[in-house]
Amino acid sequence: MILPSLRAGRARGESVRQGSAGQAGSRLRAVVVAAAGGLALGAGIATAADPPAAHPETRATMDQIFEALTTAFRDSLDEQRFQDPAHRKRVGAALRALADNAKRLQSHGRELNPSYDFLRRSLAEDAREIVLRYEQGSYEGARFLLHQLTEDCFACHSRVPSPRGFDLGRQFLETTDLANLTPEERVKLEVATRQFPAALATYERIFQDRSSPAAETSLSGAFEDYLKLVLRVGDDPARAAKTLARFRERSDVPRYLDRYLEGWIRSLHGLRPDVAPKQELARARELIRAGQLANFFPGDRQGLVHFVAASSLLHRRLERAKPGEADLSEIYYLLGVTESYISRSAWVSETEFFLESAVRSNPRSPFAERAYAFLEEYLVAGYTGSSGLHLPPETKALLKELHGLLGGATPARGPAER
């Protein structure tokens, strides 16, 4: 179950982003990425890690999401065309079809792994908001939200190895004029359409683009996203090490970033290949411990590779987990921990979802208590500002409910305390 607190977190992020409306508006041509949202959470989820085939009804819904988005996509490339009265009927119908099918995916996509519930919910709520804004005449807001759907896409597609390509996605890219997209916009579309080799190559071109200062590239979250793709999807630490070594040769790399790069490259070389399925959880604990020990101060990113590698193992383990499994609470808790270190998106906050899931999956687990304590602090910090603490009623209700579920659970030691 996904409670309103998760969407409240989305609202916190949106209030910050709206302060940069000018910058956002200048990038709205990237609404090309609209196609990503439905594709990611439609055709994308069912192909992750090659799980059992989706139910035919679910697959049909996914196809309809893709069709609706490709229809809206053609018009969304041009801001004036997107809101032109001559095209509003077609665009509006496509957006409503997107929203209707995204909502439908929630109800008959239940055979999919429960860990994707938040992303399915996120898609449905965002799609509904896009329709609302479009029908109210807030066309720029609708296009902005359409662009933001790529955050859902990336979170979904960057979790686990992808055993096969997606031909419709490849054809979509090949038949669409992407000339006006920046590399940063293009790579999101490539991930959304599951064109991972192309996405990795685009990231590597971004890293060698001297027109963007090295420090700016680092602050954009490109390293975090690239490592998620190359380690969790591509399982290729050697490629990552080579890419980071090339970036480190740039003359504009500041000292702090050089320190990070040196540590990340060393960590990549030290990753243990071919972790056996039965050892994934134990190895993830070791990696989290190592990452926490590598971080010497709040905000330190030295342990980034360890946390991404740990999350990769945890997601693989979660793909095979069964409801009620003894380790489920710990898996979700550790995913919440790793996500708090590696997430660079204020739009899709999976940290809260994983921590809440740790409590709900087994409230009597010792890890449920730790997850609750972390979630409580995470939410309090998120709603604290210069005017004090303002927890929304639904967030207070969530914490009260989860606290009631805990009962007499005994806290467990964390990875760094073992």
CSV table of C-alpha atoms in Angstrom, one decimal:
chain,number,residue,atom,x,y,z
A,1,MET,CA,0.0,0.0,0.0
A,2,ILE,CA,1.3,3.4,-0.9
A,3,LEU,CA,0.1,6.2,1.4
A,4,PRO,CA,-0.3,9.9,0.6
A,5,SER,CA,2.9,10.7,2.4
A,6,LEU,CA,4.8,9.5,-0.6
A,7,ARG,CA,3.0,12.0,-2.8
A,8,ALA,CA,3.5,14.6,-0.2
A,9,GLY,CA,7.3,14.1,-0.7
A,10,ARG,CA,6.6,14.7,-4.4
A,11,ALA,CA,4.9,18.0,-3.5
A,12,ARG,CA,7.9,19.1,-1.5
A,13,GLY,CA,10.2,18.5,-4.5
A,14,GLU,CA,7.8,20.4,-6.8
A,15,SER,CA,7.7,23.5,-4.6
A,16,VAL,CA,11.4,23.7,-5.0
A,17,ARG,CA,11.4,23.2,-8.7
A,18,GLN,CA,8.7,25.8,-9.3
A,19,GLY,CA,11.2,28.3,-8.0
A,20,SER,CA,13.2,27.6,-11.1
A,21,ALA,CA,10.3,27.9,-13.5
A,22,GLY,CA,12.3,29.9,-16.0
A,23,GLN,CA,15.0,27.2,-16.3
A,24,ALA,CA,12.3,24.5,-16.5
A,25,GLY,CA,10.4,26.3,-19.2
A,26,SER,CA,13.5,26.6,-21.4
A,27,ARG,CA,13.9,22.8,-21.2
A,28,LEU,CA,10.3,21.9,-21.9
A,29,ARG,CA,11.1,20.9,-25.4
A,30,ALA,CA,12.3,17.8,-23.7
A,31,VAL,CA,8.7,16.7,-23.2
A,32,VAL,CA,9.7,14.3,-25.9
A,33,VAL,CA,10.4,12.2,-22.9
A,34,ALA,CA,6.7,12.0,-22.4
A,35,ALA,CA,6.9,8.8,-24.4
A,36,ALA,CA,9.2,7.5,-21.7
A,37,GLY,CA,6.6,7.5,-18.9
A,38,GLY,CA,4.1,5.1,-20.3
A,39,LEU,CA,6.7,3.0,-22.0
A,40,ALA,CA,8.7,2.7,-18.8
A,41,LEU,CA,5.9,1.7,-16.5
A,42,GLY,CA,4.0,0.0,-19.2
A,43,ALA,CA,6.1,-2.2,-21.4
A,44,GLY,CA,9.1,-1.6,-19.2
A,45,ILE,CA,8.1,-3.2,-15.9
A,46,ALA,CA,7.1,-6.5,-17.4
A,47,THR,CA,10.5,-7.0,-19.1
A,48,ALA,CA,12.7,-6.2,-16.1
A,49,ALA,CA,14.9,-9.1,-15.2
A,50,ASP,CA,12.8,-11.3,-17.4
A,51,PRO,CA,10.0,-12.1,-14.8
A,52,PRO,CA,7.0,-14.3,-15.7
A,53,ALA,CA,5.0,-12.9,-18.6
A,54,ALA,CA,2.5,-10.3,-17.7
A,55,HIS,CA,-1.2,-11.2,-17.9
A,56,PRO,CA,-2.7,-10.5,-21.3
A,57,GLU,CA,-4.9,-7.8,-19.9
A,58,THR,CA,-1.9,-6.1,-18.4
A,59,ARG,CA,0.1,-6.3,-21.6
A,60,ALA,CA,-2.9,-4.8,-23.5
A,61,THR,CA,-2.9,-1.9,-21.1
A,62,MET,CA,0.8,-1.4,-21.5
A,63,ASP,CA,0.3,-1.3,-25.3
A,64,GLN,CA,-2.4,1.3,-25.0
A,65,ILE,CA,-0.2,3.5,-22.7
A,66,PHE,CA,2.5,3.4,-25.4
A,67,GLU,CA,0.1,4.3,-28.2
A,68,ALA,CA,-1.4,7.2,-26.2
A,69,LEU,CA,2.0,8.6,-25.4
A,70,THR,CA,3.3,8.4,-29.0
A,71,THR,CA,0.2,10.2,-30.2
A,72,ALA,CA,0.7,13.0,-27.7
A,73,PHE,CA,4.4,13.1,-28.3
A,74,ARG,CA,4.1,14.3,-31.9
A,75,ASP,CA,2.4,17.5,-30.8
A,76,SER,CA,4.4,18.0,-27.6
A,77,LEU,CA,7.6,18.6,-29.6
A,78,ASP,CA,6.2,22.0,-30.5
A,79,GLU,CA,5.0,24.2,-27.6
A,80,GLN,CA,2.6,26.1,-29.8
A,81,ARG,CA,1.2,23.0,-31.5
A,82,PHE,CA,0.7,21.4,-28.1
A,83,GLN,CA,-1.8,24.1,-27.1
A,84,ASP,CA,-3.2,24.9,-30.6
A,85,PRO,CA,-7.0,24.7,-30.5
A,86,ALA,CA,-6.8,22.8,-33.8
A,87,HIS,CA,-4.9,20.0,-32.0
A,88,ARG,CA,-6.3,20.1,-28.5
A,89,LYS,CA,-9.0,17.5,-29.1
A,90,ARG,CA,-6.4,14.9,-30.2
A,91,VAL,CA,-3.9,15.8,-27.6
A,92,GLY,CA,-6.5,15.8,-24.8
A,93,ALA,CA,-7.8,12.4,-25.9
A,94,ALA,CA,-4.3,10.9,-25.9
A,95,LEU,CA,-3.6,12.3,-22.4
A,96,ARG,CA,-6.9,11.0,-21.1
A,97,ALA,CA,-6.1,7.6,-22.6
A,98,LEU,CA,-2.7,7.7,-20.9
A,99,ALA,CA,-4.3,8.5,-17.5
A,100,ASP,CA,-7.1,5.9,-17.9
A,101,ASN,CA,-4.7,3.1,-18.8
A,102,ALA,CA,-2.2,4.1,-16.1
A,103,LYS,CA,-5.0,3.8,-13.5
A,104,ARG,CA,-6.0,0.5,-15.0
A,105,LEU,CA,-2.4,-0.8,-14.7
A,106,GLN,CA,-2.7,-0.3,-11.0
A,107,SER,CA,-5.6,-2.7,-10.7
A,108,HIS,CA,-4.6,-5.5,-13.1
A,109,GLY,CA,-0.8,-5.3,-13.0
A,110,ARG,CA,-0.8,-7.1,-9.7
A,111,GLU,CA,1.2,-10.1,-11.0
A,112,LEU,CA,4.1,-7.7,-11.3
A,113,ASN,CA,6.6,-7.5,-8.5
A,114,PRO,CA,5.2,-5.5,-5.5
A,115,SER,CA,8.4,-3.4,-5.4
A,116,TYR,CA,7.1,-1.6,-8.5
A,117,ASP,CA,3.8,-0.6,-6.8
A,118,PHE,CA,5.1,2.9,-6.0
A,119,LEU,CA,6.2,3.5,-9.6
A,120,ARG,CA,2.8,2.3,-11.0
A,121,ARG,CA,1.1,4.6,-8.5
A,122,SER,CA,3.4,7.4,-9.4
A,123,LEU,CA,2.6,7.1,-13.1
A,124,ALA,CA,-1.1,7.0,-12.5
A,125,GLU,CA,-1.2,10.1,-10.3
A,126,ASP,CA,1.1,12.1,-12.5
A,127,ALA,CA,-0.9,11.2,-15.6
A,128,ARG,CA,-4.1,12.3,-13.9
A,129,GLU,CA,-2.5,15.6,-13.0
A,130,ILE,CA,-1.3,16.1,-16.5
A,131,VAL,CA,-4.8,15.8,-17.8
A,132,LEU,CA,-6.2,18.1,-15.2
A,133,ARG,CA,-3.6,20.8,-16.1
A,134,TYR,CA,-4.1,20.4,-19.8
A,135,GLU,CA,-7.9,20.7,-19.5
A,136,GLN,CA,-7.5,23.8,-17.3
A,137,GLY,CA,-5.4,25.5,-19.9
A,138,SER,CA,-2.1,25.2,-18.0
A,139,TYR,CA,-0.2,23.8,-21.0
A,140,GLU,CA,3.2,24.7,-19.8
A,141,GLY,CA,2.5,22.9,-16.5
A,142,ALA,CA,1.2,19.9,-18.4
A,143,ARG,CA,4.3,19.7,-20.5
A,144,PHE,CA,6.5,20.0,-17.5
A,145,LEU,CA,4.9,17.1,-15.8
A,146,LEU,CA,5.0,15.1,-19.0
A,147,HIS,CA,8.8,15.6,-19.0
A,148,GLN,CA,9.1,14.6,-15.3
A,149,LEU,CA,7.6,11.2,-16.1
A,150,THR,CA,11.1,10.1,-17.1
A,151,GLU,CA,12.1,10.0,-13.5
A,152,ASP,CA,9.6,7.2,-13.0
A,153,CYS,CA,11.1,5.5,-16.1
A,154,PHE,CA,14.6,5.7,-14.9
A,155,ALA,CA,13.8,4.3,-11.5
A,156,CYS,CA,12.0,1.4,-13.1
A,157,HIS,CA,14.5,0.5,-15.8
A,158,SER,CA,17.7,1.0,-14.0
A,159,ARG,CA,17.2,-1.6,-11.3
A,160,VAL,CA,18.3,-5.0,-12.7
A,161,PRO,CA,20.0,-6.5,-15.8
A,162,SER,CA,18.0,-6.3,-18.9
A,163,PRO,CA,18.3,-9.6,-20.8
A,164,ARG,CA,16.7,-8.4,-24.0
A,165,GLY,CA,16.1,-5.3,-26.1
A,166,PHE,CA,12.9,-3.5,-26.8
A,167,ASP,CA,12.3,-3.2,-30.6
A,168,LEU,CA,9.4,-0.8,-30.3
A,169,GLY,CA,11.6,1.5,-28.3
A,170,ARG,CA,14.4,1.3,-30.9
A,171,GLN,CA,12.0,2.0,-33.7
A,172,PHE,CA,10.5,4.9,-31.9
A,173,LEU,CA,13.9,6.5,-31.5
A,174,GLU,CA,14.9,5.8,-35.1
A,175,THR,CA,11.8,7.4,-36.5
A,176,THR,CA,11.7,10.5,-34.3
A,177,ASP,CA,13.6,13.7,-34.9
A,178,LEU,CA,15.7,14.2,-31.8
A,179,ALA,CA,17.9,16.9,-33.2
A,180,ASN,CA,16.7,19.5,-30.7
A,181,LEU,CA,17.4,17.4,-27.6
A,182,THR,CA,20.4,18.0,-25.5
A,183,PRO,CA,22.5,14.9,-24.6
A,184,GLU,CA,21.0,15.0,-21.1
A,185,GLU,CA,17.5,15.0,-22.5
A,186,ARG,CA,18.3,12.3,-25.0
A,187,VAL,CA,19.8,9.9,-22.5
A,188,LYS,CA,16.6,10.0,-20.4
A,189,LEU,CA,14.6,9.0,-23.5
A,190,GLU,CA,17.1,6.2,-24.3
A,191,VAL,CA,16.7,4.8,-20.8
A,192,ALA,CA,12.9,5.2,-21.0
A,193,THR,CA,12.8,3.2,-24.3
A,194,ARG,CA,15.2,0.6,-22.9
A,195,GLN,CA,18.0,1.4,-25.3
A,196,PHE,CA,20.7,0.9,-22.7
A,197,PRO,CA,23.8,0.6,-24.9
A,198,ALA,CA,22.8,3.9,-26.5
A,199,ALA,CA,22.2,5.5,-23.1
A,200,LEU,CA,25.6,4.4,-21.8
A,201,ALA,CA,27.3,5.8,-24.9
A,202,THR,CA,25.5,9.1,-24.5
A,203,TYR,CA,26.5,9.4,-20.8
A,204,GLU,CA,30.1,8.7,-21.9
A,205,ARG,CA,29.9,11.5,-24.4
A,206,ILE,CA,28.5,13.8,-21.8
A,207,PHE,CA,31.5,13.1,-19.6
A,208,GLN,CA,33.9,14.1,-22.4
A,209,ASP,CA,32.0,17.3,-23.3
A,210,ARG,CA,34.3,20.1,-22.3
A,211,SER,CA,31.7,22.7,-22.8
A,212,SER,CA,30.2,21.7,-19.5
A,213,PRO,CA,32.5,22.2,-16.5
A,214,ALA,CA,33.5,19.0,-14.7
A,215,ALA,CA,32.0,20.2,-11.4
A,216,GLU,CA,28.7,21.0,-13.1
A,217,THR,CA,28.6,17.5,-14.6
A,218,SER,CA,29.2,16.1,-11.2
A,219,LEU,CA,26.4,18.1,-9.5
A,220,SER,CA,23.9,17.1,-12.2
A,221,GLY,CA,23.7,13.6,-10.9
A,222,ALA,CA,25.2,12.1,-14.1
A,223,PHE,CA,27.7,9.9,-12.2
A,224,GLU,CA,25.0,8.4,-10.0
A,225,ASP,CA,22.7,7.7,-12.9
A,226,TYR,CA,25.5,6.3,-15.1
A,227,LEU,CA,26.7,4.0,-12.3
A,228,LYS,CA,23.2,2.7,-11.8
A,229,LEU,CA,23.0,1.8,-15.5
A,230,VAL,CA,26.5,0.4,-16.0
A,231,LEU,CA,26.4,-1.6,-12.7
A,232,ARG,CA,22.8,-2.6,-12.1
A,233,VAL,CA,21.7,-3.0,-15.8
A,234,GLY,CA,25.0,-3.6,-17.6
A,235,ASP,CA,26.9,-5.4,-14.8
A,236,ASP,CA,30.1,-3.9,-16.2
A,237,PRO,CA,32.3,-2.4,-13.5
A,238,ALA,CA,35.4,-2.5,-15.8
A,239,ARG,CA,33.6,-0.2,-18.3
A,240,ALA,CA,32.7,2.2,-15.5
A,241,ALA,CA,36.2,2.3,-14.2
A,242,LYS,CA,37.6,3.1,-17.7
A,243,THR,CA,35.0,5.8,-18.2
A,244,LEU,CA,35.7,7.5,-14.9
A,245,ALA,CA,39.5,7.3,-15.4
A,246,ARG,CA,39.1,9.1,-18.7
A,247,PHE,CA,37.0,11.8,-17.0
A,248,ARG,CA,39.6,12.2,-14.3
A,249,GLU,CA,42.2,13.1,-17.0
A,250,ARG,CA,40.3,16.3,-17.7
A,251,SER,CA,42.2,19.5,-16.6
A,252,ASP,CA,39.1,21.1,-15.1
A,253,VAL,CA,38.4,18.4,-12.5
A,254,PRO,CA,38.4,20.1,-9.0
A,255,ARG,CA,40.3,18.5,-6.2
A,256,TYR,CA,37.3,17.2,-4.3
A,257,LEU,CA,36.0,15.5,-7.4
A,258,ASP,CA,39.4,14.0,-8.2
A,259,ARG,CA,39.3,12.5,-4.7
A,260,TYR,CA,35.9,11.0,-5.4
A,261,LEU,CA,36.9,9.7,-8.8
A,262,GLU,CA,40.0,8.0,-7.4
A,263,GLY,CA,38.0,6.3,-4.7
A,264,TRP,CA,35.2,5.2,-7.1
A,265,ILE,CA,37.7,3.7,-9.6
A,266,ARG,CA,39.4,1.8,-6.8
A,267,SER,CA,36.0,0.5,-5.6
A,268,LEU,CA,35.0,-0.5,-9.1
A,269,HIS,CA,38.2,-2.6,-9.4
A,270,GLY,CA,37.5,-4.2,-6.1
A,271,LEU,CA,33.9,-5.3,-6.8
A,272,ARG,CA,33.5,-9.1,-6.5
A,273,PRO,CA,32.1,-10.7,-9.7
A,274,ASP,CA,29.5,-13.3,-9.9
A,275,VAL,CA,27.9,-13.2,-6.5
A,276,ALA,CA,25.9,-16.3,-6.0
A,277,PRO,CA,22.1,-15.8,-5.5
A,278,LYS,CA,22.2,-17.2,-2.0
A,279,GLN,CA,25.0,-14.7,-1.1
A,280,GLU,CA,23.4,-11.5,-2.5
A,281,LEU,CA,22.0,-10.3,0.8
A,282,ALA,CA,25.1,-11.0,2.8
A,283,ARG,CA,27.3,-9.3,0.2
A,284,ALA,CA,25.0,-6.3,0.1
A,285,ARG,CA,25.4,-5.9,3.9
A,286,GLU,CA,29.2,-5.9,3.4
A,287,LEU,CA,29.1,-3.3,0.7
A,288,ILE,CA,26.8,-1.0,2.7
A,289,ARG,CA,29.2,-1.3,5.6
A,290,ALA,CA,32.2,-0.5,3.4
A,291,GLY,CA,30.4,2.5,1.9
A,292,GLN,CA,29.4,3.9,5.2
A,293,LEU,CA,33.0,3.6,6.5
A,294,ALA,CA,34.3,5.3,3.3
A,295,ASN,CA,32.1,8.4,3.9
A,296,PHE,CA,34.0,10.5,6.4
A,297,PHE,CA,31.6,13.4,6.7
A,298,PRO,CA,27.9,14.2,6.1
A,299,GLY,CA,27.4,14.6,2.4
A,300,ASP,CA,30.6,12.6,1.5
A,301,ARG,CA,30.1,10.6,-1.7
A,302,GLN,CA,33.2,8.4,-1.4
A,303,GLY,CA,31.0,5.3,-0.8
A,304,LEU,CA,28.8,5.8,-3.9
A,305,VAL,CA,30.0,2.7,-5.8
A,306,HIS,CA,29.5,0.5,-2.8
A,307,PHE,CA,25.9,1.7,-2.3
A,308,VAL,CA,25.0,1.3,-6.0
A,309,ALA,CA,26.5,-2.2,-6.1
A,310,ALA,CA,24.7,-3.1,-2.9
A,311,SER,CA,21.4,-1.8,-4.3
A,312,SER,CA,21.9,-3.9,-7.5
A,313,LEU,CA,22.2,-7.1,-5.4
A,314,LEU,CA,19.2,-6.2,-3.3
A,315,HIS,CA,17.0,-5.5,-6.3
A,316,ARG,CA,18.0,-8.9,-7.8
A,317,ARG,CA,17.2,-10.6,-4.5
A,318,LEU,CA,13.9,-8.7,-4.3
A,319,GLU,CA,12.9,-9.9,-7.8
A,320,ARG,CA,12.9,-13.5,-6.5
A,321,ALA,CA,11.4,-12.8,-3.1
A,322,LYS,CA,8.0,-14.2,-2.2
A,323,PRO,CA,5.3,-12.6,0.0
A,324,GLY,CA,5.9,-13.3,3.7
A,325,GLU,CA,9.6,-14.2,3.2
A,326,ALA,CA,11.6,-13.9,6.3
A,327,ASP,CA,14.3,-11.6,4.7
A,328,LEU,CA,11.8,-9.3,3.0
A,329,SER,CA,11.8,-6.6,5.7
A,330,GLU,CA,15.6,-6.4,5.8
A,331,ILE,CA,15.8,-6.3,2.0
A,332,TYR,CA,13.4,-3.3,1.9
A,333,TYR,CA,15.2,-1.6,4.8
A,334,LEU,CA,18.6,-1.9,3.2
A,335,LEU,CA,17.1,-0.6,-0.1
A,336,GLY,CA,15.9,2.4,1.8
A,337,VAL,CA,19.3,2.9,3.2
A,338,THR,CA,21.1,2.6,-0.2
A,339,GLU,CA,18.5,4.8,-2.0
A,340,SER,CA,19.1,7.6,0.6
A,341,TYR,CA,22.7,7.7,-0.5
A,342,ILE,CA,22.4,7.3,-4.3
A,343,SER,CA,19.1,9.1,-5.2
A,344,ARG,CA,19.5,12.4,-7.0
A,345,SER,CA,15.8,12.9,-7.9
A,346,ALA,CA,13.5,15.0,-5.8
A,347,TRP,CA,10.7,13.8,-8.0
A,348,VAL,CA,10.7,10.1,-7.3
A,349,SER,CA,11.5,9.3,-3.7
A,350,GLU,CA,11.7,5.6,-3.4
A,351,THR,CA,13.5,5.9,0.0
A,352,GLU,CA,10.2,6.5,1.7
A,353,PHE,CA,8.5,3.6,-0.1
A,354,PHE,CA,11.2,1.1,0.7
A,355,LEU,CA,11.2,2.1,4.4
A,356,GLU,CA,7.5,1.9,4.6
A,357,SER,CA,7.5,-1.5,2.9
A,358,ALA,CA,10.1,-2.8,5.4
A,359,VAL,CA,7.6,-2.1,8.2
A,360,ARG,CA,4.5,-3.4,6.4
A,361,SER,CA,6.2,-6.6,5.0
A,362,ASN,CA,6.9,-7.9,8.5
A,363,PRO,CA,6.2,-5.5,11.4
A,364,ARG,CA,7.7,-8.0,13.9
A,365,SER,CA,11.0,-8.0,12.1
A,366,PRO,CA,13.8,-6.3,14.0
A,367,PHE,CA,14.5,-4.4,10.8
A,368,ALA,CA,11.0,-2.9,10.8
A,369,GLU,CA,11.8,-0.8,13.9
A,370,ARG,CA,15.0,0.5,12.3
A,371,ALA,CA,13.1,1.3,9.1
A,372,TYR,CA,10.4,3.2,11.0
A,373,ALA,CA,13.0,5.2,12.9
A,374,PHE,CA,14.8,6.1,9.7
A,375,LEU,CA,11.5,7.0,7.9
A,376,GLU,CA,10.4,9.1,10.8
A,377,GLU,CA,13.6,11.2,10.7
A,378,TYR,CA,13.5,11.3,6.9
A,379,LEU,CA,10.0,12.8,6.9
A,380,VAL,CA,10.6,15.2,9.8
A,381,ALA,CA,13.7,16.5,8.1
A,382,GLY,CA,11.9,16.8,4.8
A,383,TYR,CA,9.1,19.0,6.3
A,384,THR,CA,11.4,21.2,8.4
A,385,GLY,CA,12.3,24.7,7.2
A,386,SER,CA,13.0,28.2,8.4
A,387,SER,CA,9.4,28.4,9.8
A,388,GLY,CA,9.7,25.2,11.8
A,389,LEU,CA,8.2,21.7,11.4
A,390,HIS,CA,5.0,21.3,9.4
A,391,LEU,CA,4.1,17.7,9.1
A,392,PRO,CA,0.9,17.3,6.9
A,393,PRO,CA,-2.0,15.4,8.6
A,394,GLU,CA,-1.6,12.4,6.2
A,395,THR,CA,2.1,12.1,7.2
A,396,LYS,CA,1.3,12.1,10.8
A,397,ALA,CA,-1.4,9.5,10.2
A,398,LEU,CA,1.1,7.3,8.3
A,399,LEU,CA,3.7,7.5,11.1
A,400,LYS,CA,1.0,6.7,13.7
A,401,GLU,CA,-0.3,3.7,11.7
A,402,LEU,CA,3.2,2.3,11.1
A,403,HIS,CA,4.2,2.8,14.8
A,404,GLY,CA,1.1,0.9,15.8
A,405,LEU,CA,2.1,-2.0,13.5
A,406,LEU,CA,5.4,-2.3,15.2
A,407,GLY,CA,4.2,-3.6,18.5
A,408,GLY,CA,7.1,-5.1,20.4
A,409,ALA,CA,9.7,-5.4,17.7
A,410,THR,CA,13.3,-5.2,18.8
A,411,PRO,CA,15.7,-3.0,16.9
A,412,ALA,CA,18.4,-4.8,14.9
A,413,ARG,CA,21.9,-3.7,14.4
A,414,GLY,CA,22.6,-1.9,11.1
A,415,PRO,CA,25.1,-3.0,8.5
A,416,ALA,CA,27.8,-0.7,10.0
A,417,GLU,CA,27.2,-2.1,13.5
A,418,ARG,CA,27.6,-5.8,12.7
